Structure formats: C-alpha cells, structure tokens
C-alpha cells in the first residue's frame, strides 16, 4: 500500500441507514472507521424516507405486550417469498434483527417508537402481522448534533412544507385535520411556529422525524465514537491484495486518492436507481433506462455494485422485481429541473381513483406503492408506456391535496399553470385535458360512485384489507378508503413508473459477505442496504423491509469484520 494512504480498520461506502449502522457497530467494537459519502451531505435515501424498519419480535413490541409465536413471521415470509425464500437469510433477519434494535437502543443515541397498529401489506397470507413488527426512529432535536447538523441531508423538499418533516401517523393526521379539529389546529400551529423559528435561527428545521431522525441519531452515535466522515467523495474501485479487498480508490475535493482498510470494506451506496444502463438491463418497463423515474437521490448510480463486480462479485438478475416500485409524478421546478414525487399517502384516502389512459381502473389504489405499480405494469399492453392518472374531485383536493399540490389553503394555481395539475369542470373536460378516453372515465366514475356512496368497492375491494384501512381516513364511515367523486371541478395528476430504490444487488451470504461468481465469499468485502441483493427476492411484503434488513445485515457485517484478522497495510 501507498505509505501516505490513510489507514482504517473498516471503510464504509455510503451514509444511509445501512452504512451508518455498520460504521457505528464497528466503531463500538473498537475499530477505526471511515464513511465515504458521494454527496455533500449525509443520509442518502434514508434521510428522505419514512424511516420504518420491519423487525418482527423487536423488543419494543414485546414491551408493548405484542408477543407473537416466533413461527408466524417465518410462515409469512415463506408464503410471501415463495421460491425466493432463503432460510439462512430469514433466520439472520429474525434472530439478529431484535438484537440489532436492542444494541442501538442500549449502546447508542438511537431510540425507536413502535408501530403497534401497523399491519403487514398482505393480511390474507399465513402468518401476517397486524401490528408491532414495524418501528421507526423516535423524533430527535437536531440541535444535539451541533455543527454537524449542516452535514445532514434535509427532508425531501417536495413532501416537506417549508422544509418541515412530518411523521406518518398521528402527526400527519393532525395536518389533515387542522381545519376541522381544534386540537389538530393547535398541534399544527405549534409545529409551524417552532419550525419557522428554527429556520430563522438555524437555517433549517430542528425537530427531526422519520428517516431524518434515524440518520441524525446514527450520525450522532458515529460522532460520539470517533467515526471519520468523508463527504463529497466518490468511491471508484476496490484495492486488492493477497486475494482480499484491502481498501478503495476515491475521488474527493482534493482529487484522487486511496483509503486502506485493514479489515475490509462495507458497500452500502444505495443501489442503482439512477444507473441508466443497469436499469435498461433489469427493468422491463424501461427499455432505454430513461422511462423510470426514481425518487431516490440522483447520486445513487450503482457505484457500490460496480466496486463489488470489480472485486469479483455478482449482481443478481433473477429477482421477481429488480426495484422497489412506487407511483411517481414529475414535478416541474422553477430552475427548469424536474422533481420526482412519490405518492405514498393520498392514494388510500376516500374519493380518489387511478385510471389508465383508457379511463379504466386497474387495481385497488389503497394497496402498497409496490403493489400498485406492479398492477400498472401488468395492465399496460406491450409497447405502451406504463402511465396512469390519479383522479379526484374538488372536495378531495381541498382536504388531502394531490401529489405536490398541498391541501387548502395552499395555492393550486401555480400547479395548474405549469401543467402538473389538470382540471376540468366536468369529467369529460378533465379527460380531454389529460388525454384520457372520456367515455371510459365517465363510465368508470359512474360505476365507482354508486357503491362508493355506501362505502363499497365491488370492483377491487378497496378498504377491505388491514393495510388499506390504516392508510385511509379513520373518521370516514363506513369505509375509510371509499367515497364518491362528484364535486366539480375535477382534478388529475399523471403517474409514471418510479421507485423508492432498487432490490437487485450483490449476491451475499447470511453474514453479508459478498460472494464471487462461484458462490464463495470474497475476503474483506461485505454489502448491506440496497447494495446487497434483497433477501425478499424482489417481493415487498411489508413496510420497512428495506431498512429493517439493511440495518440488521449491516450490523452483522460489522461484527463479522471485527472478527476478521487485520491485514498489514504495508503488504502489497
């Protein structure tokens, strides 16, 4: 190795939940750790996410009195994953996941809240859970980070009014109910007042929630343990010596360089959501790679996968779905760029449908983001773009908003002017504005509205699953997800293929070690998060099945690295 190359025990590529979990675990075990982050700020996709982890049997659920048969989540995964079910990977998640949560609770600045009422996506599958398997980071006061707060990625601006993060659940419901309930009005007033004061004093919000809180707590833990952060620094290639990975080549503000890693390297760079060539190979709906619009950070271009392949690893191409699909709308920005808004919230609210250009519905709109997009792909004839429209009436738009268009009293006129939001005095007029078959849309709404007035959806059974209901409007009876679309004017936003990230990644074993093309572990190389091929095999059985395994296997990787004999950096 070069004598002037910085030397660490472990180098981690990427600063999302997986990378930070690996770094904190390794540093707690006494290793010197460097985290390399391509962007100028820390957090990756995690900082923009809801921050939920799926960890059955986690200690918070047990403390809340939710004790289930240990066989139930195993049965659920067997049913959901089918031929992709890997007993060793499942065992690691279910055995090590609760230990990971307990480690971070007891040894670091990370704390959690339990999703006691959050169900799995598919409650008809054997072993499905109705609450307690999900958890997310507890809210965090950003002032505890001190000057480091400037290095934290802010919440995704498209979904954060005035840059203020809003947590799912009760916090979000207060914002929807602010014009209807005094308690909610007071909650929102307090949140907005504090946020505006924080903007004036600190230049950003300091009440951190969801994925932003998860990243902040992990960054605080890493700082406390002396982890080194190298931001605005890209990892370019592995360094190999004596048959193992012993570092990486980097390019940062000072130019090209090298980092030596005595124990090895953990790849956690966020997958390939913006790698056009790899998308073209792995996404059937994106033959050129440009037909797909991920909501993940644009810096996630597959660097970790390329490094793994250069070291002899293999990116799996046999998953049911290569990405974590989500409905996305393209948002014009004032600077001429286009943002990508992930539609995760409003689809389950009563009074909205989703149609293709023939004007027909094709799925239960309140199902999970991944299931809705999978249904759109299946409903799209060969040769047609996989696009759809979210359609609602004036009452819905004022109450819930639609995509980037926020509820009343936020203005809608700018979004009508730039074409993001379409409007029609009648359904026919709206259809013509959108390029939707007018007769088809009128017939669809008529067929929907009759049963909807009674709270029914005989076509797609919207609102009948536990997941549908928890995402709907709890005060709306008899069905929290169903209402007629009848109050003019009518509105629509176009949906295009999108994702929250990718599933196809490097093949690993249950210790997160990257495997070569013959299935043997590559010494000194681990992968976690989206750089590790999803143990779900391209399925999406529950919210949090990205971050839950990401942090679990990152924790496992760090422990494995700590047990690895170090290589003398002077040895070529």
CSV table of C-alpha atoms in Angstrom, one decimal, residues 164-341:
chain,number,residue,atom,x,y,z
A,164,UNK,CA,-40.5,20.7,7.7
A,165,UNK,CA,-40.5,17.0,8.2
A,166,UNK,CA,-43.9,15.4,9.0
A,167,UNK,CA,-44.1,12.0,10.6
A,168,UNK,CA,-46.6,9.4,9.5
A,169,UNK,CA,-49.4,8.5,11.8
A,170,UNK,CA,-50.8,11.0,14.4
A,171,UNK,CA,-48.5,13.9,13.3
A,172,UNK,CA,-49.7,13.6,9.6
A,173,UNK,CA,-53.3,13.2,10.7
A,174,UNK,CA,-53.1,16.5,12.6
A,175,UNK,CA,-52.1,18.3,9.5
A,176,UNK,CA,-55.0,16.9,7.5
A,177,UNK,CA,-57.4,17.8,10.4
A,178,UNK,CA,-56.1,21.2,11.2
A,179,UNK,CA,-59.2,23.0,9.7
A,180,UNK,CA,-61.6,20.6,11.3
A,181,UNK,CA,-60.4,19.9,14.9
A,182,UNK,CA,-59.2,22.4,17.4
A,183,UNK,CA,-56.6,20.0,18.9
A,184,UNK,CA,-55.1,19.4,15.4
A,185,UNK,CA,-55.1,23.2,14.7
A,186,UNK,CA,-53.2,23.8,17.9
A,187,UNK,CA,-50.7,20.9,17.1
A,188,UNK,CA,-50.0,22.3,13.6
A,189,UNK,CA,-49.7,25.8,14.9
A,190,UNK,CA,-47.2,24.8,17.5
A,191,UNK,CA,-45.2,22.7,14.9
A,192,UNK,CA,-45.2,25.5,12.3
A,193,UNK,CA,-44.2,28.2,14.8
A,194,UNK,CA,-41.3,26.2,16.1
A,195,UNK,CA,-40.2,25.3,12.6
A,196,UNK,CA,-40.3,28.9,11.4
A,197,UNK,CA,-38.2,29.9,14.5
A,198,UNK,CA,-35.7,27.2,13.7
A,199,UNK,CA,-35.5,28.4,10.1
A,200,UNK,CA,-34.7,31.9,11.3
A,201,UNK,CA,-32.2,30.8,13.9
A,202,UNK,CA,-30.6,27.7,12.3
A,203,UNK,CA,-31.5,27.8,8.6
A,204,UNK,CA,-33.4,24.5,8.8
A,205,UNK,CA,-35.9,22.6,10.9
A,206,UNK,CA,-34.6,21.1,14.1
A,207,UNK,CA,-37.5,18.8,15.0
A,208,UNK,CA,-36.3,15.8,13.1
A,209,UNK,CA,-38.7,12.9,12.4
A,210,UNK,CA,-38.9,9.7,10.3
A,211,UNK,CA,-35.8,8.9,8.2
A,212,UNK,CA,-34.2,12.3,9.0
A,213,UNK,CA,-34.3,11.4,12.7
A,214,UNK,CA,-32.9,7.9,12.0
A,215,UNK,CA,-29.9,9.4,10.2
A,216,UNK,CA,-29.4,12.1,12.7
A,217,UNK,CA,-29.3,9.7,15.6
A,218,UNK,CA,-26.9,7.4,13.8
A,219,UNK,CA,-24.7,10.3,12.8
A,220,UNK,CA,-24.6,11.5,16.5
A,221,UNK,CA,-23.7,8.0,17.5
A,222,UNK,CA,-20.9,7.8,14.9
A,223,UNK,CA,-19.5,11.2,16.0
A,224,UNK,CA,-19.6,10.0,19.6
A,225,UNK,CA,-17.5,7.0,18.6
A,226,UNK,CA,-15.0,8.9,16.5
A,227,UNK,CA,-16.0,7.8,13.0
A,228,UNK,CA,-14.4,9.7,10.2
A,229,UNK,CA,-16.7,11.2,7.5
A,230,UNK,CA,-15.5,12.0,4.0
A,231,UNK,CA,-18.3,13.8,2.2
A,232,UNK,CA,-18.4,14.9,-1.5
A,233,UNK,CA,-16.1,11.9,-2.0
A,234,UNK,CA,-16.8,9.1,-4.5
A,235,UNK,CA,-15.6,5.5,-4.2
A,236,UNK,CA,-14.2,4.5,-7.5
A,237,UNK,CA,-12.7,1.0,-7.3
A,238,UNK,CA,-11.6,-1.7,-4.9
A,239,UNK,CA,-8.0,-2.2,-3.8
A,240,UNK,CA,-7.0,-5.9,-3.8
A,241,UNK,CA,-4.0,-7.5,-2.1
A,242,UNK,CA,-3.3,-11.2,-1.3
A,243,UNK,CA,-6.7,-12.2,-2.5
A,244,UNK,CA,-8.8,-9.9,-0.4
A,245,UNK,CA,-10.2,-6.4,-0.5
A,246,UNK,CA,-8.0,-4.0,1.5
A,247,UNK,CA,-9.3,-0.6,0.6
A,248,UNK,CA,-10.9,1.6,-2.1
A,249,UNK,CA,-9.8,4.2,-4.5
A,250,UNK,CA,-11.6,7.5,-4.0
A,251,UNK,CA,-12.1,10.9,-5.7
A,252,UNK,CA,-12.8,13.9,-3.5
A,253,UNK,CA,-12.3,17.6,-3.2
A,254,UNK,CA,-8.6,17.1,-3.1
A,255,UNK,CA,-8.5,14.8,-6.1
A,256,UNK,CA,-7.9,11.1,-6.4
A,257,UNK,CA,-6.6,9.1,-3.5
A,258,UNK,CA,-6.8,5.8,-1.7
A,259,UNK,CA,-8.1,4.5,1.6
A,260,UNK,CA,-6.6,1.5,3.2
A,261,UNK,CA,-8.9,-0.9,5.2
A,262,UNK,CA,-7.2,-3.4,7.4
A,263,UNK,CA,-10.4,-5.5,7.9
A,264,UNK,CA,-12.1,-4.6,4.6
A,265,UNK,CA,-14.9,-2.6,3.0
A,266,UNK,CA,-18.7,-2.5,3.5
A,267,UNK,CA,-20.6,-1.4,0.4
A,268,UNK,CA,-23.8,0.5,1.2
A,269,UNK,CA,-24.0,3.1,-1.5
A,270,UNK,CA,-27.8,2.9,-2.2
A,271,UNK,CA,-28.1,0.6,-5.2
A,272,UNK,CA,-28.6,1.8,-8.8
A,273,UNK,CA,-31.8,3.8,-9.1
A,274,UNK,CA,-30.1,6.3,-11.4
A,275,UNK,CA,-27.8,4.0,-13.3
A,276,UNK,CA,-29.4,4.3,-16.8
A,277,UNK,CA,-27.6,1.3,-18.3
A,278,UNK,CA,-28.3,-1.1,-15.5
A,279,UNK,CA,-32.0,0.0,-15.4
A,280,UNK,CA,-32.2,-0.7,-19.1
A,281,UNK,CA,-30.9,-4.3,-18.5
A,282,UNK,CA,-33.0,-5.0,-15.4
A,283,UNK,CA,-36.3,-3.0,-15.7
A,284,UNK,CA,-38.6,-4.4,-18.4
A,285,UNK,CA,-40.7,-1.3,-18.4
A,286,UNK,CA,-37.6,0.9,-19.1
A,287,UNK,CA,-36.0,-0.4,-22.3
A,288,UNK,CA,-33.7,2.6,-22.5
A,289,UNK,CA,-33.4,3.1,-18.8
A,290,UNK,CA,-34.9,6.6,-19.1
A,291,UNK,CA,-38.5,5.6,-18.7
A,292,UNK,CA,-38.1,5.1,-15.0
A,293,UNK,CA,-38.0,8.0,-12.5
A,294,UNK,CA,-36.8,7.1,-9.0
A,295,UNK,CA,-37.4,9.3,-6.0
A,296,UNK,CA,-34.0,8.3,-4.6
A,297,UNK,CA,-31.1,10.7,-4.7
A,298,UNK,CA,-29.6,11.2,-8.1
A,299,UNK,CA,-26.1,10.3,-6.7
A,300,UNK,CA,-27.2,6.7,-6.4
A,301,UNK,CA,-25.8,5.4,-9.6
A,302,UNK,CA,-24.6,1.9,-8.7
A,303,UNK,CA,-21.1,2.7,-7.5
A,304,UNK,CA,-21.2,0.1,-4.8
A,305,UNK,CA,-22.4,-2.6,-7.3
A,306,UNK,CA,-19.6,-1.6,-9.7
A,307,UNK,CA,-17.0,-1.9,-7.0
A,308,UNK,CA,-18.3,-5.3,-6.0
A,309,UNK,CA,-18.2,-6.5,-9.5
A,310,UNK,CA,-14.7,-5.3,-10.0
A,311,UNK,CA,-13.7,-7.3,-6.9
A,312,UNK,CA,-15.3,-10.4,-8.4
A,313,UNK,CA,-18.8,-10.2,-7.1
A,314,UNK,CA,-22.1,-10.8,-9.0
A,315,UNK,CA,-25.2,-8.6,-9.2
A,316,UNK,CA,-28.3,-10.9,-9.2
A,317,UNK,CA,-30.6,-10.6,-12.1
A,318,UNK,CA,-33.1,-13.3,-11.1
A,319,UNK,CA,-35.4,-11.4,-8.7
A,320,UNK,CA,-39.1,-11.1,-9.3
A,321,UNK,CA,-38.8,-7.3,-9.4
A,322,UNK,CA,-35.4,-5.5,-9.6
A,323,UNK,CA,-36.8,-2.3,-7.9
A,324,UNK,CA,-38.9,-1.2,-5.0
A,325,UNK,CA,-41.7,0.3,-7.2
A,326,UNK,CA,-43.7,3.4,-6.3
A,327,UNK,CA,-46.1,5.7,-8.2
A,328,UNK,CA,-44.2,8.9,-9.0
A,329,UNK,CA,-45.3,12.2,-10.6
A,330,UNK,CA,-42.9,14.5,-12.3
A,331,UNK,CA,-42.8,18.0,-10.7
A,332,UNK,CA,-41.6,21.0,-12.7
A,333,UNK,CA,-39.2,23.1,-10.6
A,334,UNK,CA,-38.6,26.8,-11.0
A,335,UNK,CA,-35.0,26.2,-12.1
A,336,UNK,CA,-36.1,24.1,-15.0
A,337,UNK,CA,-35.3,20.8,-13.4
A,338,UNK,CA,-37.9,18.1,-12.7
A,339,UNK,CA,-38.6,16.6,-9.2
A,340,UNK,CA,-40.0,13.1,-8.6
A,341,UNK,CA,-42.8,13.0,-6.1
